[in-house]
Coordinates of C-alpha atoms and ligand atoms in Angstrom, one line a residue:
M1 CA -1.6 6.4 -32.2
N2 CA -5.0 7.2 -31.5
S3 CA -4.8 9.1 -28.6
F4 CA -6.9 6.8 -26.4
K5 CA -3.7 5.0 -26.4
E6 CA -1.8 7.7 -25.7
E7 CA -3.7 8.5 -22.6
I8 CA -2.8 4.9 -21.6
Q9 CA 1.0 5.0 -22.5
K10 CA 0.7 8.4 -20.2
R11 CA -0.1 6.7 -17.2
R12 CA 2.1 5.2 -14.4
T13 CA 0.3 4.3 -11.6
F14 CA 2.7 3.0 -7.9
A15 CA 2.4 2.7 -4.7
I16 CA 4.6 4.3 -2.4
I17 CA 5.7 2.6 1.1
S18 CA 8.0 3.2 4.1
H19 CA 8.1 3.0 7.3
P20 CA 6.8 5.5 9.9
D21 CA 9.0 8.8 9.8
A22 CA 11.4 7.1 7.2
G23 CA 10.4 10.5 4.5
K24 CA 6.9 8.8 2.7
T25 CA 4.9 11.9 3.0
T26 CA 8.2 14.2 2.1
L27 CA 8.9 12.4 -0.9
T28 CA 5.3 12.3 -2.1
E29 CA 5.2 16.2 -1.3
K30 CA 8.3 17.0 -3.8
L31 CA 7.3 14.5 -6.3
L32 CA 3.8 16.7 -6.7
L33 CA 5.9 19.6 -6.3
Y34 CA 7.3 18.5 -9.9
G35 CA 4.0 18.3 -11.1
G36 CA 3.0 21.6 -10.4
A37 CA 0.1 19.9 -8.1
I38 CA 0.9 22.0 -5.1
N39 CA 3.2 24.8 -4.9
L40 CA 3.5 25.5 -1.2
A41 CA 6.4 22.9 -0.3
G42 CA 5.4 21.6 3.0
S43 CA 1.4 21.7 2.5
V44 CA 1.2 18.7 2.3
K45 CA 1.8 17.6 6.0
G46 CA 4.0 19.6 9.4
K47 CA 3.1 16.8 11.8
R48 CA 4.0 19.0 14.8
T49 CA 1.7 21.6 13.2
A50 CA -1.9 21.6 12.8
K51 CA -1.6 21.6 9.0
H52 CA -1.9 17.8 8.8
A53 CA -1.1 15.5 5.3
V54 CA -3.3 15.4 2.2
S55 CA -3.5 12.2 2.7
D56 CA -4.8 12.1 6.3
W57 CA -8.0 11.2 6.5
M58 CA -8.5 9.9 9.8
E59 CA -8.2 12.0 13.2
I60 CA -6.6 8.8 14.8
E61 CA -3.9 9.2 12.1
K62 CA -3.5 13.0 13.0
Q63 CA -3.1 12.2 16.7
R64 CA -1.1 8.8 16.4
G65 CA 1.1 10.1 13.4
I66 CA 0.2 7.2 12.0
S67 CA -0.8 6.5 8.2
V68 CA -3.9 4.3 9.0
T69 CA -6.0 4.6 5.2
S70 CA -4.0 4.5 1.4
S71 CA -5.4 7.8 -0.1
V72 CA -4.4 8.3 -4.1
L73 CA -2.8 11.1 -5.6
Q74 CA -2.5 11.9 -9.0
F75 CA -0.3 14.8 -11.0
K76 CA 0.8 15.6 -14.4
Y77 CA 4.9 15.4 -15.0
N78 CA 6.7 15.8 -18.4
G79 CA 3.5 14.2 -20.4
Y80 CA 3.1 11.2 -18.0
C81 CA 0.1 11.4 -15.6
I82 CA 1.0 9.6 -12.4
N83 CA -1.2 8.1 -9.8
I84 CA 0.7 7.3 -6.4
L85 CA -1.6 5.9 -4.0
D86 CA -0.6 6.0 -0.7
T87 CA -0.2 3.1 2.1
P88 CA -0.4 2.6 6.0
G89 CA 3.1 3.3 7.9
H90 CA 3.0 0.1 9.9
E91 CA 2.6 -3.6 9.2
D92 CA -0.6 -3.7 11.2
F93 CA -1.8 -2.4 8.1
S94 CA 0.0 -4.8 6.1
E95 CA -2.8 -6.1 4.5
D96 CA -4.4 -3.2 3.6
T97 CA -1.2 -2.3 1.9
Y98 CA -1.5 -5.7 0.2
R99 CA -4.4 -4.5 -1.2
T100 CA -3.4 -1.1 -2.2
L101 CA -0.4 -3.0 -4.0
M102 CA -3.1 -4.9 -6.1
A103 CA -4.0 -1.9 -7.4
A104 CA -0.7 -0.7 -7.9
D105 CA 1.8 -1.2 -11.0
S106 CA 4.7 -1.0 -9.1
A107 CA 6.0 -0.1 -5.9
V108 CA 8.4 2.5 -4.0
M109 CA 10.2 1.4 -1.0
V110 CA 11.5 4.7 1.7
I111 CA 14.0 3.7 3.5
D112 CA 15.6 5.9 5.8
G113 CA 19.6 5.8 5.4
S114 CA 20.5 5.8 9.0
K115 CA 17.9 2.7 10.0
G116 CA 17.6 0.5 6.9
V117 CA 15.1 -1.7 7.2
E118 CA 13.3 -1.4 10.4
K119 CA 11.6 -4.7 12.3
Q120 CA 8.1 -3.0 11.7
T121 CA 8.6 -2.5 8.1
I122 CA 9.3 -6.5 7.2
K123 CA 6.4 -7.5 6.6
L124 CA 5.2 -4.5 4.4
F125 CA 7.8 -5.1 2.6
K126 CA 7.6 -8.4 1.7
V127 CA 4.1 -8.1 0.5
C128 CA 5.6 -5.7 -1.8
V129 CA 8.0 -8.7 -2.5
M130 CA 4.4 -11.1 -3.2
R131 CA 2.9 -9.1 -5.7
N132 CA 6.0 -9.4 -8.3
I133 CA 6.1 -5.9 -9.7
P134 CA 8.5 -3.8 -10.2
I135 CA 9.8 -2.0 -6.5
I136 CA 12.0 0.9 -6.4
T137 CA 13.8 1.7 -3.5
F138 CA 14.6 5.3 -2.7
I139 CA 16.8 5.5 0.8
N140 CA 16.0 8.8 2.0
K141 CA 17.7 11.4 4.3
M142 CA 21.0 11.4 3.0
D143 CA 22.2 14.1 4.3
R144 CA 21.7 12.8 7.9
D145 CA 24.6 10.4 9.1
A146 CA 23.3 6.9 7.4
K147 CA 24.8 3.3 7.5
S148 CA 27.5 2.1 5.2
P149 CA 25.3 2.3 2.0
F150 CA 26.7 -1.7 1.8
D151 CA 25.0 -2.4 4.5
L152 CA 21.5 -0.7 3.1
L153 CA 22.0 -2.8 0.3
E154 CA 22.5 -6.4 2.0
D155 CA 19.7 -5.3 4.3
I156 CA 17.3 -5.0 1.4
E157 CA 18.7 -8.2 -0.1
N158 CA 18.7 -10.4 3.0
V159 CA 15.2 -9.4 4.4
L160 CA 13.4 -9.1 1.0
G161 CA 15.0 -12.2 -1.1
I162 CA 15.6 -9.6 -4.1
N163 CA 18.9 -8.3 -6.0
T164 CA 19.4 -4.5 -5.7
Y165 CA 20.9 -2.1 -8.3
P166 CA 22.5 0.9 -7.2
V167 CA 21.4 3.6 -9.8
N168 CA 23.2 6.1 -7.7
W169 CA 26.1 6.0 -5.1
P170 CA 26.1 8.2 -2.5
I171 CA 29.3 10.4 -1.2
G172 CA 29.6 10.5 2.5
S173 CA 26.4 11.5 4.6
G174 CA 25.4 13.7 7.3
K175 CA 27.2 16.5 7.2
E176 CA 29.9 14.6 5.3
F177 CA 27.2 14.5 2.4
K178 CA 28.8 15.2 -1.0
G179 CA 26.3 14.1 -3.8
V180 CA 26.0 11.0 -5.5
F181 CA 27.6 9.8 -8.1
D182 CA 25.2 8.6 -10.9
R183 CA 26.7 5.0 -12.4
N184 CA 24.7 5.8 -15.4
T185 CA 26.2 9.2 -17.3
E186 CA 29.6 8.8 -14.6
K187 CA 28.4 12.5 -13.7
I188 CA 28.9 13.3 -9.4
L189 CA 25.7 15.3 -8.6
S190 CA 27.3 17.5 -6.2
F191 CA 24.9 18.6 -2.8
T192 CA 26.2 21.9 -1.3
A193 CA 24.4 21.8 2.7
N194 CA 22.5 25.1 2.7
N195 CA 21.1 26.0 6.3
G196 CA 17.4 23.9 5.9
Q197 CA 16.6 25.6 2.8
K198 CA 14.5 23.6 0.9
E199 CA 15.9 23.8 -2.2
V200 CA 19.4 22.8 -2.8
E201 CA 22.0 24.2 -5.1
K202 CA 22.8 21.3 -7.8
K203 CA 26.0 21.2 -9.8
E204 CA 26.8 18.5 -12.3
L205 CA 30.5 17.1 -12.2
A206 CA 32.6 14.6 -14.4
L207 CA 35.1 11.9 -12.4
D208 CA 38.1 13.8 -14.5
D209 CA 36.7 17.5 -13.4
P210 CA 39.6 18.9 -11.9
R211 CA 37.8 21.3 -9.0
L212 CA 36.8 17.4 -7.4
D213 CA 39.5 17.1 -4.6
E214 CA 38.4 20.2 -3.5
I215 CA 34.2 19.4 -3.5
L216 CA 34.5 16.4 -2.5
G217 CA 37.9 16.3 -0.3
Q218 CA 41.1 13.6 -0.8
Y219 CA 39.4 11.0 1.3
L220 CA 35.9 10.8 -0.1
K221 CA 37.3 10.8 -3.3
Q222 CA 39.4 7.7 -3.1
D223 CA 36.8 6.1 -0.9
L224 CA 34.3 7.1 -4.1
F225 CA 36.4 5.6 -6.8
D226 CA 37.7 2.2 -4.4
E227 CA 34.1 2.0 -4.3
I228 CA 32.8 2.6 -7.7
E229 CA 35.3 0.1 -8.3
L230 CA 33.7 -2.6 -6.2
L231 CA 30.9 -2.3 -7.1
D232 CA 31.2 -2.6 -10.9
G233 CA 32.9 -5.9 -10.2
A234 CA 31.3 -7.7 -7.8
G235 CA 27.7 -6.0 -7.7
D236 CA 24.2 -7.2 -9.9
E237 CA 24.2 -6.1 -13.0
F238 CA 21.8 -4.1 -14.6
D239 CA 19.0 -5.8 -15.8
L240 CA 15.5 -4.6 -16.8
D241 CA 13.4 -7.6 -17.5
A242 CA 14.6 -8.2 -13.9
V243 CA 13.4 -5.1 -12.4
R244 CA 9.9 -5.8 -14.3
E245 CA 9.2 -9.2 -12.5
G246 CA 10.3 -7.7 -9.2
K247 CA 13.1 -10.1 -9.0
L248 CA 15.9 -6.8 -8.6
T249 CA 15.8 -3.9 -7.0
P250 CA 17.3 -0.1 -8.7
V251 CA 18.2 1.9 -5.4
F252 CA 18.3 5.8 -5.2
F253 CA 20.2 7.6 -3.1
G254 CA 18.9 11.0 -1.7
S255 CA 17.6 13.4 0.9
A256 CA 14.0 14.4 0.2
L257 CA 13.7 17.4 2.7
T258 CA 16.5 19.0 0.8
N259 CA 14.7 18.1 -2.6
F260 CA 18.3 16.3 -3.7
G261 CA 18.0 13.7 -6.3
V262 CA 14.2 13.6 -6.0
E263 CA 13.8 14.8 -9.6
P264 CA 16.4 12.1 -11.2
F265 CA 14.9 9.4 -9.5
L266 CA 11.7 10.3 -10.8
E267 CA 12.7 10.6 -14.1
Q268 CA 14.7 7.3 -14.1
F269 CA 11.6 5.7 -12.2
L270 CA 9.5 7.2 -15.3
K271 CA 12.0 4.5 -18.2
L272 CA 11.6 1.8 -15.4
T273 CA 8.5 1.6 -15.0
T274 CA 5.8 0.8 -18.1
S275 CA 1.9 1.8 -18.5
P276 CA -0.6 -0.3 -17.3
I277 CA -0.1 -4.1 -18.5
A278 CA -2.4 -7.3 -18.9
R279 CA -4.3 -8.5 -16.3
E280 CA -5.9 -11.8 -15.6
T281 CA -9.4 -12.2 -14.8
I282 CA -11.3 -16.1 -14.4
S283 CA -11.2 -16.3 -17.9
E284 CA -8.9 -14.1 -20.5
E285 CA -6.5 -11.7 -19.8
V286 CA -7.8 -7.6 -20.1
D287 CA -5.6 -5.6 -22.1
P288 CA -6.0 -2.4 -20.8
M289 CA -5.9 -0.6 -24.3
S290 CA -9.0 -2.6 -24.7
D291 CA -12.0 -0.5 -26.3
D292 CA -13.6 -2.5 -23.0
F293 CA -13.7 -1.0 -19.7
S294 CA -13.2 -2.7 -16.8
A295 CA -12.4 -2.1 -12.7
F296 CA -11.9 -3.9 -10.1
V297 CA -12.2 -2.4 -6.2
F298 CA -9.5 -2.2 -4.2
K299 CA -10.8 -0.1 -1.1
I300 CA -13.6 0.8 0.8
Q301 CA -13.3 3.8 2.9
A302 CA -16.5 5.0 5.1
N303 CA -16.6 8.1 6.8
M304 CA -14.1 10.1 4.7
N305 CA -15.8 13.3 5.4
K306 CA -17.7 13.1 8.4
A307 CA -20.2 15.9 8.1
H308 CA -21.6 13.5 4.8
R309 CA -20.8 10.2 6.5
D310 CA -19.8 9.0 3.2
R311 CA -18.1 5.6 2.2
I312 CA -16.2 5.4 -0.9
A313 CA -15.4 2.4 -3.0
F314 CA -11.4 3.0 -5.4
M315 CA -11.4 0.9 -8.0
R316 CA -8.3 0.9 -10.3
I317 CA -9.2 1.2 -13.8
C318 CA -7.8 -2.3 -16.0
S319 CA -8.8 -1.2 -18.9
G320 CA -10.5 1.0 -21.2
K321 CA -12.0 4.7 -20.4
F322 CA -13.9 5.0 -17.8
E323 CA -16.9 8.4 -19.0
K324 CA -19.1 10.1 -16.3
N325 CA -22.7 8.5 -16.5
M326 CA -22.3 6.2 -18.3
E327 CA -23.7 2.6 -17.6
V328 CA -21.5 -0.3 -16.4
Y329 CA -21.9 -4.0 -14.7
H330 CA -21.5 -4.6 -11.5
V331 CA -20.3 -8.6 -11.9
Q332 CA -20.8 -8.9 -8.2
G333 CA -24.3 -7.5 -7.7
K334 CA -25.4 -8.9 -11.1
K335 CA -26.9 -5.4 -12.2
K336 CA -25.7 -3.0 -14.6
M337 CA -25.7 0.6 -13.0
R338 CA -24.3 4.3 -13.3
L339 CA -21.6 4.5 -11.0
S340 CA -22.8 7.7 -8.7
Q341 CA -20.4 10.8 -8.4
P342 CA -16.8 9.3 -9.5
Q343 CA -14.4 11.5 -8.3
Q344 CA -10.3 11.8 -8.4
I345 CA -8.1 13.7 -5.8
M346 CA -5.8 15.6 -7.1
A347 CA -3.6 17.0 -4.1
Q348 CA -6.2 18.4 -1.9
E349 CA -9.3 18.4 -4.4
R350 CA -11.5 15.6 -4.7
E351 CA -12.7 16.3 -8.1
I352 CA -15.5 14.8 -9.9
V353 CA -14.3 12.9 -13.2
E354 CA -15.3 13.4 -16.6
E355 CA -13.4 10.6 -18.1
A356 CA -10.9 7.9 -16.7
Y357 CA -8.5 5.5 -18.3
A358 CA -6.3 2.3 -17.9
G359 CA -4.5 2.7 -14.9
D360 CA -6.3 5.5 -13.2
I361 CA -8.4 5.1 -10.0
I362 CA -11.5 6.4 -9.2
G363 CA -14.1 6.8 -6.2
V364 CA -17.4 6.3 -6.3
F365 CA -19.8 6.6 -3.6
D366 CA -21.0 4.0 -2.3
P367 CA -24.3 3.4 -0.8
G368 CA -23.4 -0.7 0.6
L369 CA -23.3 -1.9 -2.7
F370 CA -19.2 -2.7 -3.6
S371 CA -17.3 -5.6 -1.5
I372 CA -13.1 -5.7 -1.8
G373 CA -12.7 -7.3 -5.0
D374 CA -15.3 -6.6 -7.0
T375 CA -15.2 -6.6 -11.0
I376 CA -17.3 -3.6 -13.0
C377 CA -17.3 -3.6 -16.1
S378 CA -18.5 -2.9 -19.7
P379 CA -22.2 -4.3 -19.7
S380 CA -21.2 -6.0 -23.5
H381 CA -18.3 -7.5 -22.6
K382 CA -18.5 -8.8 -18.6
V383 CA -14.9 -10.6 -17.0
Q384 CA -14.9 -11.4 -13.5
F385 CA -11.4 -10.2 -11.8
K386 CA -9.8 -12.7 -9.9
G387 CA -10.9 -12.0 -5.7
I388 CA -7.7 -10.6 -3.3
P389 CA -6.8 -12.8 -0.8
T390 CA -7.7 -12.3 2.4
F391 CA -4.9 -12.5 5.3
A392 CA -5.7 -14.3 8.1
P393 CA -6.5 -12.9 11.3
E394 CA -3.3 -13.5 14.2
H395 CA -5.5 -11.8 16.7
F396 CA -8.7 -12.1 17.7
A397 CA -10.9 -10.6 20.3
R398 CA -14.8 -11.1 21.6
V399 CA -16.7 -7.4 21.3
R400 CA -20.2 -6.9 22.0
Q401 CA -21.8 -2.8 23.0
K402 CA -21.3 -1.4 26.6
D403 CA -25.3 -0.4 25.7
T404 CA -27.9 -3.2 24.6
M405 CA -30.1 -0.1 22.8
K406 CA -27.4 0.5 20.6
R407 CA -27.7 -2.6 19.3
K408 CA -28.1 -1.5 15.5
Q409 CA -25.6 0.7 15.3
F410 CA -23.3 -1.6 17.3
I411 CA -24.0 -4.2 14.0
K412 CA -24.3 -1.5 11.3
G413 CA -20.6 -0.6 12.7
T414 CA -19.1 -3.5 12.7
S415 CA -20.7 -4.4 9.2
Q416 CA -19.5 -1.7 7.4
I417 CA -16.3 -2.0 9.0
A418 CA -15.3 -5.4 8.0
Q419 CA -17.0 -4.6 4.2
E420 CA -14.1 -2.5 4.0
G421 CA -12.1 -5.2 5.1
A422 CA -10.5 -3.5 8.1
I423 CA -11.4 -6.3 10.2
Q424 CA -13.0 -9.9 10.0
I425 CA -16.4 -10.8 11.8
F426 CA -17.4 -13.8 12.9
Q427 CA -20.0 -15.7 15.6
E428 CA -20.0 -18.4 17.7
L429 CA -22.0 -20.8 16.5
D430 CA -25.7 -20.3 16.4
A431 CA -25.0 -16.9 18.1
G432 CA -26.8 -13.7 17.4
M433 CA -24.9 -10.1 16.9
E434 CA -25.6 -9.1 20.0
E435 CA -21.7 -10.6 20.5
V436 CA -19.2 -10.9 17.9
I437 CA -15.5 -12.0 17.3
V438 CA -13.3 -10.2 15.7
G439 CA -9.8 -11.0 13.8
V440 CA -7.5 -8.5 13.0
V441 CA -4.2 -9.0 11.6
G442 CA -2.3 -6.6 13.4
V443 CA -3.1 -5.3 16.7
L444 CA -3.5 -1.3 16.0
Q445 CA -6.9 -2.9 14.2
F446 CA -8.8 -3.5 17.9
D447 CA -7.5 0.3 18.3
V448 CA -8.8 1.5 15.1
L449 CA -12.4 -0.5 15.7
K450 CA -12.9 0.7 18.9
Y451 CA -12.1 4.5 17.8
R452 CA -14.4 4.2 14.7
L453 CA -17.3 2.4 16.9
E454 CA -17.2 5.3 19.5
N455 CA -16.6 7.8 17.0
E456 CA -18.2 7.5 13.5
Y457 CA -21.4 4.6 14.6
N458 CA -21.4 6.3 18.9
V459 CA -21.5 2.6 20.2
D460 CA -18.8 2.1 23.1
I461 CA -17.6 -1.6 23.1
I462 CA -16.8 -3.7 25.8
M463 CA -13.3 -6.1 24.3
E464 CA -12.0 -9.0 26.2
N465 CA -8.9 -11.1 24.1
L466 CA -9.1 -14.4 23.1
P467 CA -5.9 -16.3 23.3
Y468 CA -6.5 -18.2 19.5
E469 CA -3.8 -17.1 16.8
Y470 CA -4.3 -19.7 14.0
I471 CA -7.8 -19.7 12.0
R472 CA -8.9 -22.0 9.4
W473 CA -11.5 -22.6 7.1
I474 CA -13.3 -25.9 7.1
V475 CA -13.2 -26.8 3.6
N476 CA -15.1 -29.8 3.7
E477 CA -18.9 -28.3 2.8
D478 CA -21.0 -31.6 4.4
V479 CA -19.1 -31.7 7.8
D480 CA -21.1 -30.5 11.0
P481 CA -18.7 -28.4 13.3
K482 CA -20.5 -30.2 16.5
T483 CA -19.2 -33.6 14.9
L484 CA -16.1 -33.0 15.2
D485 CA -13.4 -33.9 17.8
L486 CA -11.4 -31.2 18.2
A487 CA -8.7 -30.5 21.7
S488 CA -10.7 -28.8 24.3
D489 CA -8.4 -25.0 23.3
T490 CA -10.2 -25.3 20.2
K491 CA -13.1 -23.3 19.1
R492 CA -15.8 -23.3 16.4
I493 CA -17.1 -20.1 14.9
Q494 CA -19.0 -19.0 11.6
D495 CA -18.6 -16.3 9.2
L496 CA -21.1 -13.9 8.3
K497 CA -21.6 -15.7 5.2
G498 CA -22.8 -19.0 7.5
N499 CA -19.5 -20.5 5.8
H500 CA -17.3 -22.5 9.6
L501 CA -14.0 -22.2 10.7
L502 CA -11.8 -23.0 13.7
L503 CA -9.9 -20.8 16.3
F504 CA -6.8 -22.9 17.3
T505 CA -4.2 -21.5 20.2
S506 CA -1.7 -24.1 18.8
Y507 CA -0.4 -25.6 15.5
W508 CA -1.0 -28.6 17.9
S509 CA -4.2 -28.5 18.1
I510 CA -4.1 -27.7 14.5
D511 CA -2.8 -31.4 14.3
W512 CA -5.2 -32.9 16.7
A513 CA -8.5 -31.6 14.5
L514 CA -6.7 -33.2 11.0
D515 CA -5.8 -36.1 13.0
H516 CA -8.5 -36.8 14.8
N517 CA -10.9 -36.3 12.1
K518 CA -10.4 -38.5 9.1
G519 CA -11.0 -36.6 5.6
L520 CA -11.1 -33.1 7.4
E521 CA -9.9 -29.8 5.2
L522 CA -8.4 -26.5 6.5
R523 CA -8.0 -23.9 4.3
E524 CA -5.6 -20.8 5.8
F525 CA -7.4 -17.8 3.7
G526 CA -10.7 -16.6 2.7
T527 CA -11.2 -14.9 -0.5
N528 CA -13.6 -12.0 -0.7
Ligands
G4P601 P1 6.7 9.3 7.0 O1 5.4 10.1 6.0 O2 7.4 8.3 6.0 O3 6.1 9.0 8.2 O4 7.9 10.5 7.1 P2 7.8 12.3 7.2 O5 7.9 12.5 5.3 O6 6.7 12.6 7.5 O7 8.6 12.2 7.6 C1 9.7 12.9 8.9 C2 11.0 12.9 9.2 O8 11.5 13.2 8.5 C3 10.1 14.6 9.2 O9 10.5 15.8 9.9 C4 11.0 15.6 8.0 O10 11.2 16.3 8.0 C5 11.9 14.5 7.5 N1 12.5 13.8 6.6 C6 12.1 13.8 5.7 N2 13.3 13.5 4.7 C7 14.2 13.8 5.6 C8 15.4 13.9 4.7 O11 16.3 13.9 3.6 N3 16.5 14.5 5.8 C9 16.2 15.2 6.6 N4 16.9 15.4 7.6 N5 15.2 14.9 7.4 C10 13.8 14.6 6.3 P3 9.7 15.5 11.4 O12 10.2 16.5 12.3 O13 9.2 14.6 11.7 O14 7.9 16.7 10.8 P4 8.0 18.0 10.6 O15 7.8 18.3 11.6 O16 9.1 18.1 9.6 O17 7.1 17.7 9.9

């Protein structure tokens, strides 16, 4: 095998998702530590201190303690090259999570053992299941009082509709946490509490070890034996194909803060997942090992560095090798180009990349050329990836600038933020851009819009919430929306490409529109 193929085979690219506070940042930090990418525990983030996460770029994230944008980190471990894609920890940004998942080959789901699958996270986790990629679960904070592991698994199965396979099994939790039983090696990895030290001492014990009584105590030992029997008898069988298809999630119990169970998790994770696999384009499947370069844009992030007012397009390489200064073809722009300032994020540092391979994510400077879903490929072998679906917005507001002199900045700001996919903008029929209708999937996106327009574009806005909840694209191209017979609470609008849409306050008015306009076809989703 040549080194080009070896490089691709070494790649593991995964997204990490969790409810805020479940421990995603802590787990990421520990994973990076194993890769030697950072050398000081706590350097990723101390939320209550002045330090902030490498992955939290925006001011609003620091203020709110939530992660709004997604970032990418790369590190090397045991001959592997691992790309972690961070995702926003709030369901209002589940569309962003979905786009990030498009760029990932697998996902790690972090769950707080004391809380289980939390209400606000259901939507986030569900988008993960929609992608049919392997999902590996890490149930965190076992050093705190946790729910029964059986209840936790049931939670995941019921809410997400996928089966679970516990790879290890916790012995007690909180003050009683004694460690985990590894179902594969049939050994106990014992946990020693140590007054908050970062690294805990690890001891491996066989089930017939005479010290077991003393270490676990009679009661927990008996519980463990009973539970192992129950699991072996009644639990799902391990099935690697089902894992790879996203139908069975392997579950690990551990404690990221005390660094317990993180390394075994990482090692198993690398075995359970694969290097990049073939991806569909409109015309063919691209083999990651192909010599022809191909990539798609899954994220656009403006003003990551306020001083530079830059805009970065993140692309996932799907095949071949990227080399700095090589010529590529931008399919949607129908143009040959060279990608400028290609960069990768290594822990805190952004580095210019000389080369990158299928599986890697690179960020390139974007002067406004790219949109989400765009394909970049080798000029000698043109392909086009299928677009990334946009979610139907569920909340709408009319937005206009306070100071009419700021019209230019207002248009620029709203258009750029829409191009990033953070919001969707629409107009009243035949109206100008002085006033737009903004649609979002989660209401927090309105706050981000307001904040960013004020801080990055210097525009104060007035936002008036609208009562609509459903949006439909009109499929028929020959229909003039003005001639449609609609309920009085239905609104006619258009998107920036001139497509016609309707806004409804209820399903009843959607039915009304369909009943009163023969042949009218409505579609729920748009595409980029
Ligand atoms: P997030 O990125 O998912 O939002 O969570 P994060 O890692 O920031 O963790 C949230 C809080 O939970 C942090 O405490 C963190 O120290 C704690 N934590 C993470 N993993 C574990 C664990 O395994 N056991 C226990 N007991 N706690 C854990 P904090 O007080 O909110 O912040 P900080 O001041 O410690 O940073």
